[in-house]
Amino acid sequence: MYNEKIETMPREELEQLQVEKLQSTLNRVYRNVEFYKKNFDAHSVNIENISSLNDLKELPFTTKEDLRGAYPYGMFAVPLRDIVRIHSSTGRTGKPIATGYTRNDLKNWSEMVARLMAAAGLSDNDFIQIAFDYSMFTGAFGIHYGAEKLGASVIPSSSSKKIQEQILIMKDYKTTVLVSSPGYASAIASNLKEMDIHPDELNLKFGIFGAAPWNEKIRSTIEEQLHINAYNTYGINTLVGPGAAGECEEKCGLHVNEDHFIVEVIDPESGESLPHGEEGELVFTTITREGFPLIRYRTGDLSSIIEGKCSCGRTFLRIQHVGARTDDMIVVKGISFFPIQIEDILKKAQDTKPRFRIVVDNVDGNDTLDVQVEVSDSLFADEVKKLVELKAFISNTILSELGISAKVTLVEPETLRTEGKNAKVFIDNR
Ligand code: ZN
């Protein structure tokens, strides 16, 4: 364990620590962030009265829209001179969300990641290849500094490379641990076949996958294809990036770094807190973040808190795997993915809930993938350039996140609804 004292802290002690850190966070945000002062006042919240974890539910939620409304620096809780790093979400339309980190935030972030990497089995003997995009996105940088802190040899290969080049780096540098999106790992597996490289010719022991929804079925496919153990990691840009929660070697839920976050599950409709074991929306409160604290942030992700102790000995609560929960896996050119992963990419592209259809066919022995997406009338009335850009963004993101080349067809509103309410999202013509 990277930090045994903290990671195995008795619950009572841990919860006391959380309350203390929560109180100091509340004081800071009330003083330094206009949004929180107004929001607490509007809900008649007196932060002096928040004296237990149970009182948390008295505090109003913070939403993605609130963060967008404060773009770029409205939610920062320290003077900008104390900010040493800025990341942002990839809002293509509408405003993105910018987040800032102080030196302390970066130190804490590295430790959070180091713990989770160690929980999955990473040590200073490992070569860890990071196939995430090094960009405004937090994924690559978060894992990078956490793995370095742990003492592993970091290979910052990035995901912008051709997959064949990625594989050659993996082979030549004797990479033992791969970090990527699950779709990218599947793409590596299918390219290995094409390059006639057997997975056992590589030195890979395990992989840590995140940044896209996946599930047990995808896990077992990746494990079989690459002959590795596959672990799940969870984090979102706004919260901190990777490092919020991750699996230990038991693979039975993701431990939340609870000395930095308080996690809740709520009913997404009523906003009521749900008991452990019940599925709802994950809500996180940061309790150590200096630059960009978040109080009861609604993530939009569905999960539940797992009851009971984990046999690894950590006392941190575990959450269920977040993401693809349906069994409608699609396999194209040996790469498996879920409609929800396409939906996720489309949401990034248009910032609204997309209506789309996935059509798979086989032409001359080759699988083809066509993603048909409805776009708004106004966009059609707009310049052609914007449509071309949107198409390119969607196909490039599908290629970089899932490793599949897709044809993207933009269609007018209502076009995909002609078959009625139960119109199929996936059509297989093979
Ligand atoms: Zn565990």
XYZ file of C-alpha atoms in Angstrom, residues 39-356:
318
model
C -25.834 29.768 -3.300
C -25.553 29.067 0.440
C -27.291 32.334 1.305
C -30.077 31.640 -1.198
C -30.658 28.258 0.482
C -30.401 29.800 3.957
C -27.466 27.576 4.817
C -25.396 28.547 7.802
C -22.098 26.741 7.347
C -21.446 26.942 11.091
C -24.215 24.375 11.502
C -22.541 21.755 9.322
C -20.946 19.629 12.000
C -21.347 16.046 10.770
C -21.390 14.112 7.515
C -25.111 13.797 7.957
C -25.437 17.590 7.689
C -23.938 17.486 4.209
C -27.393 17.084 2.728
C -28.286 20.575 3.948
C -25.902 22.003 1.349
C -27.122 22.814 -2.168
C -25.709 20.918 -5.158
C -23.216 22.294 -7.645
C -23.896 21.418 -11.285
C -22.002 21.385 -14.555
C -24.093 24.403 -15.626
C -22.909 26.328 -12.557
C -19.310 25.632 -13.534
C -19.920 26.668 -17.144
C -21.576 29.849 -15.928
C -18.435 30.733 -13.969
C -16.065 30.146 -16.904
C -13.148 30.638 -16.898
C -12.062 31.571 -13.371
C -15.262 32.286 -11.445
C -15.057 29.142 -9.296
C -11.380 29.452 -8.412
C -10.938 29.868 -4.672
C -7.388 31.253 -4.612
C -5.726 34.239 -6.318
C -4.604 33.305 -9.849
C -0.934 33.750 -8.908
C -1.288 30.670 -6.683
C -2.548 28.560 -9.570
C 0.231 26.532 -11.177
C -1.765 24.385 -13.632
C -4.954 24.777 -15.624
C -6.910 21.991 -17.290
C -10.270 22.083 -18.989
C -13.084 19.947 -20.291
C -13.461 19.656 -24.039
C -16.704 21.546 -24.566
C -16.870 21.889 -28.316
C -19.980 23.967 -28.348
C -20.932 26.106 -25.412
C -18.373 26.948 -22.803
C -15.850 24.442 -21.512
C -15.088 24.155 -17.802
C -11.680 25.369 -16.666
C -10.153 23.993 -13.460
C -7.116 25.242 -11.589
C -4.576 23.539 -9.330
C -2.305 25.004 -6.697
C 1.046 23.419 -5.947
C -0.581 21.577 -3.042
C -3.408 20.362 -5.279
C -0.859 18.854 -7.682
C 0.970 17.210 -4.787
C -2.268 15.694 -3.480
C -3.341 14.651 -6.957
C -0.065 12.763 -7.551
C -0.446 10.990 -4.225
C -4.053 9.998 -5.008
C -2.968 8.504 -8.329
C 0.108 6.851 -6.800
C -2.121 5.097 -4.243
C -4.504 3.801 -6.886
C -1.675 2.667 -9.157
C -0.075 0.850 -6.232
C -3.453 -0.715 -5.391
C -3.549 -2.176 -8.898
C -0.019 -3.532 -8.443
C 2.267 -0.838 -9.920
C 5.765 -0.661 -8.413
C 9.074 1.038 -9.103
C 10.072 -1.979 -11.191
C 7.388 -1.277 -13.787
C 7.447 0.451 -17.149
C 4.146 2.226 -17.532
C 3.031 3.392 -20.975
C 0.502 6.208 -20.925
C -1.635 6.152 -24.062
C -3.888 9.059 -23.156
C -3.851 12.378 -24.951
C -1.456 14.869 -23.301
C -3.642 17.937 -23.532
C -6.065 20.106 -21.590
C -7.613 16.747 -20.632
C -6.418 15.622 -17.188
C -5.977 11.907 -17.918
C -2.389 11.727 -19.132
C -0.905 14.291 -16.760
C -2.693 12.851 -13.729
C -1.447 9.314 -14.320
C 1.971 10.583 -15.375
C 2.859 12.386 -12.162
C 1.262 9.742 -9.947
C 3.265 6.960 -11.571
C 6.484 9.000 -11.361
C 5.821 9.676 -7.692
C 5.580 5.938 -7.186
C 8.923 5.520 -8.929
C 7.766 3.612 -12.009
C 9.430 4.320 -15.363
C 6.928 6.440 -17.242
C 6.646 6.191 -21.033
C 4.509 9.157 -22.184
C 3.589 7.653 -25.556
C 0.250 9.536 -25.778
C -2.754 8.395 -27.792
C -2.054 10.577 -30.807
C 0.323 7.986 -32.236
C -0.592 5.380 -34.787
C -1.507 2.217 -32.939
C 1.286 0.267 -34.667
C 3.843 2.753 -33.327
C 2.288 2.409 -29.890
C 2.766 -1.353 -30.090
C 6.388 -1.045 -31.201
C 7.132 1.213 -28.215
C 5.418 -1.348 -25.998
C 7.520 -4.159 -27.428
C 10.908 -2.393 -27.597
C 10.703 -0.701 -24.190
C 9.285 -3.823 -22.529
C 6.253 -2.014 -21.166
C 4.704 -3.853 -18.237
C 1.660 -1.652 -17.625
C -0.627 -0.006 -20.165
C -2.872 2.952 -19.355
C -5.475 3.889 -21.955
C -9.165 3.948 -22.673
C -10.664 0.430 -22.830
C -11.479 0.913 -26.526
C -7.887 1.800 -27.259
C -6.743 -1.390 -25.516
C -9.071 -3.406 -27.774
C -7.645 -1.601 -30.778
C -4.134 -2.551 -29.644
C -5.250 -6.176 -29.326
C -6.655 -6.323 -32.828
C -3.616 -4.584 -34.298
C -1.338 -7.100 -32.588
C -3.051 -9.780 -34.633
C -2.513 -7.837 -37.846
C 1.157 -7.301 -36.966
C 1.438 -11.011 -36.173
C 2.654 -10.326 -32.627
C 1.460 -12.743 -29.943
C 0.489 -10.977 -26.692
C 2.974 -13.170 -24.828
C 5.808 -11.643 -26.848
C 5.085 -8.454 -24.921
C 5.932 -7.894 -21.258
C 2.517 -6.530 -20.315
C 1.286 -7.611 -16.869
C -1.742 -5.431 -16.405
C -3.589 -2.420 -17.673
C -5.400 0.450 -16.004
C -8.272 1.680 -18.083
C -10.578 4.630 -17.821
C -11.818 7.828 -19.468
C -14.672 5.943 -21.146
C -17.485 3.756 -19.859
C -16.893 0.024 -19.878
C -18.060 -3.062 -18.031
C -17.230 -6.620 -16.997
C -17.766 -7.981 -20.486
C -15.268 -5.545 -21.971
C -12.911 -6.323 -19.083
C -12.886 -10.015 -19.818
C -12.484 -9.397 -23.554
C -9.438 -7.166 -22.971
C -7.972 -9.606 -20.442
C -8.341 -12.517 -22.870
C -7.052 -10.603 -25.866
C -3.988 -9.083 -24.210
C -3.328 -11.798 -21.580
C -3.332 -9.240 -18.772
C -5.313 -8.140 -15.744
C -7.457 -5.096 -16.464
C -8.243 -2.585 -13.706
C -10.700 0.239 -13.682
C -9.986 3.797 -12.687
C -12.442 6.671 -12.253
C -12.044 10.382 -12.298
C -13.493 13.378 -14.028
C -11.749 16.514 -15.186
C -13.692 18.843 -12.919
C -13.157 16.795 -9.783
C -9.412 16.327 -10.116
C -8.879 13.975 -13.056
C -7.841 10.340 -12.582
C -7.252 9.600 -8.910
C -10.745 10.015 -7.484
C -11.333 6.259 -7.285
C -9.765 3.060 -8.553
C -9.742 -0.691 -8.207
C -7.434 -2.692 -6.017
C -6.274 -6.153 -7.045
C -9.527 -7.651 -5.711
C -11.405 -6.074 -8.674
C -14.558 -5.639 -6.624
C -15.338 -1.954 -6.793
C -13.327 1.247 -6.893
C -11.912 2.638 -3.643
C -12.585 6.368 -3.284
C -9.700 8.472 -1.935
C -11.873 9.501 0.977
C -9.383 11.723 2.747
C -9.756 14.013 -0.288
C -13.403 13.475 -1.241
C -16.752 12.798 0.342
C -18.845 10.616 -1.927
C -22.643 10.401 -1.898
C -25.231 8.713 -4.092
C -28.484 10.572 -4.728
C -31.749 9.961 -6.513
C -31.172 11.918 -9.758
C -34.845 12.976 -9.859
C -35.546 14.036 -6.283
C -32.001 14.828 -5.148
C -32.569 12.754 -1.981
C -29.585 10.874 -0.561
C -29.727 7.130 -1.186
C -28.515 4.430 1.211
C -25.445 2.325 0.429
C -26.150 -0.336 -2.167
C -28.747 1.658 -4.082
C -27.911 2.960 -7.506
C -28.142 6.666 -8.216
C -26.085 9.661 -9.274
C -22.614 10.077 -7.815
C -22.077 13.338 -5.957
C -18.605 14.377 -4.819
C -17.421 17.041 -2.402
C -13.730 17.919 -2.489
C -12.266 18.449 0.978
C -8.632 19.269 0.252
C -8.775 21.066 -3.086
C -7.472 24.624 -2.818
C -7.728 25.985 -6.354
C -11.053 24.551 -7.436
C -13.123 23.204 -4.531
C -16.450 21.614 -5.349
C -19.330 21.243 -2.927
C -21.786 18.428 -3.632
C -20.893 18.277 -7.299
C -23.379 16.273 -9.383
C -21.281 14.133 -11.711
C -24.112 12.785 -13.866
C -22.543 9.309 -13.468
C -24.615 6.427 -12.167
C -23.172 4.085 -9.559
C -23.710 2.855 -6.016
C -21.673 2.568 -2.844
C -20.678 -1.004 -2.058
C -21.485 -2.290 1.422
C -18.919 -4.075 3.518
C -15.172 -4.317 3.882
C -12.779 -5.069 1.054
C -10.448 -7.996 1.654
C -7.449 -5.866 0.621
C -7.625 -4.155 4.033
C -8.339 -0.649 2.774
C -11.124 1.061 4.682
C -11.979 3.556 1.923
C -15.508 3.099 0.574
C -15.876 1.441 -2.800
C -18.161 2.492 -5.635
C -19.462 0.254 -8.387
C -17.964 0.402 -11.845
C -19.305 3.550 -13.530
C -20.473 3.407 -17.094
C -21.690 0.988 -19.697
C -24.209 -1.219 -18.008
C -26.045 -2.663 -20.945
C -25.176 -5.846 -22.704
C -25.428 -4.504 -26.237
C -21.758 -4.812 -27.090
C -20.865 -4.211 -30.739
C -17.801 -5.762 -32.330
C -16.343 -4.152 -35.465
C -13.025 -5.307 -36.935
C -12.350 -7.188 -33.700
C -12.753 -4.053 -31.580
C -15.558 -4.131 -29.049
C -17.464 -1.091 -27.885
C -20.873 -0.032 -26.599
C -23.404 2.397 -28.062
C -22.981 4.418 -24.861
C -19.350 5.077 -25.788
C -20.462 6.553 -29.118
C -23.135 8.526 -27.267
C -20.494 9.878 -24.930
C -18.348 11.077 -27.828
C -21.373 12.678 -29.499
C -22.244 14.478 -26.279
C -18.758 15.972 -26.255
C -19.206 17.033 -29.854
C -22.573 18.736 -29.518
C -23.075 19.203 -25.811
C -26.632 17.901 -25.991
C -28.137 14.441 -25.713
C -27.626 13.152 -29.235
C -29.996 11.086 -31.334
C -27.921 8.702 -33.371
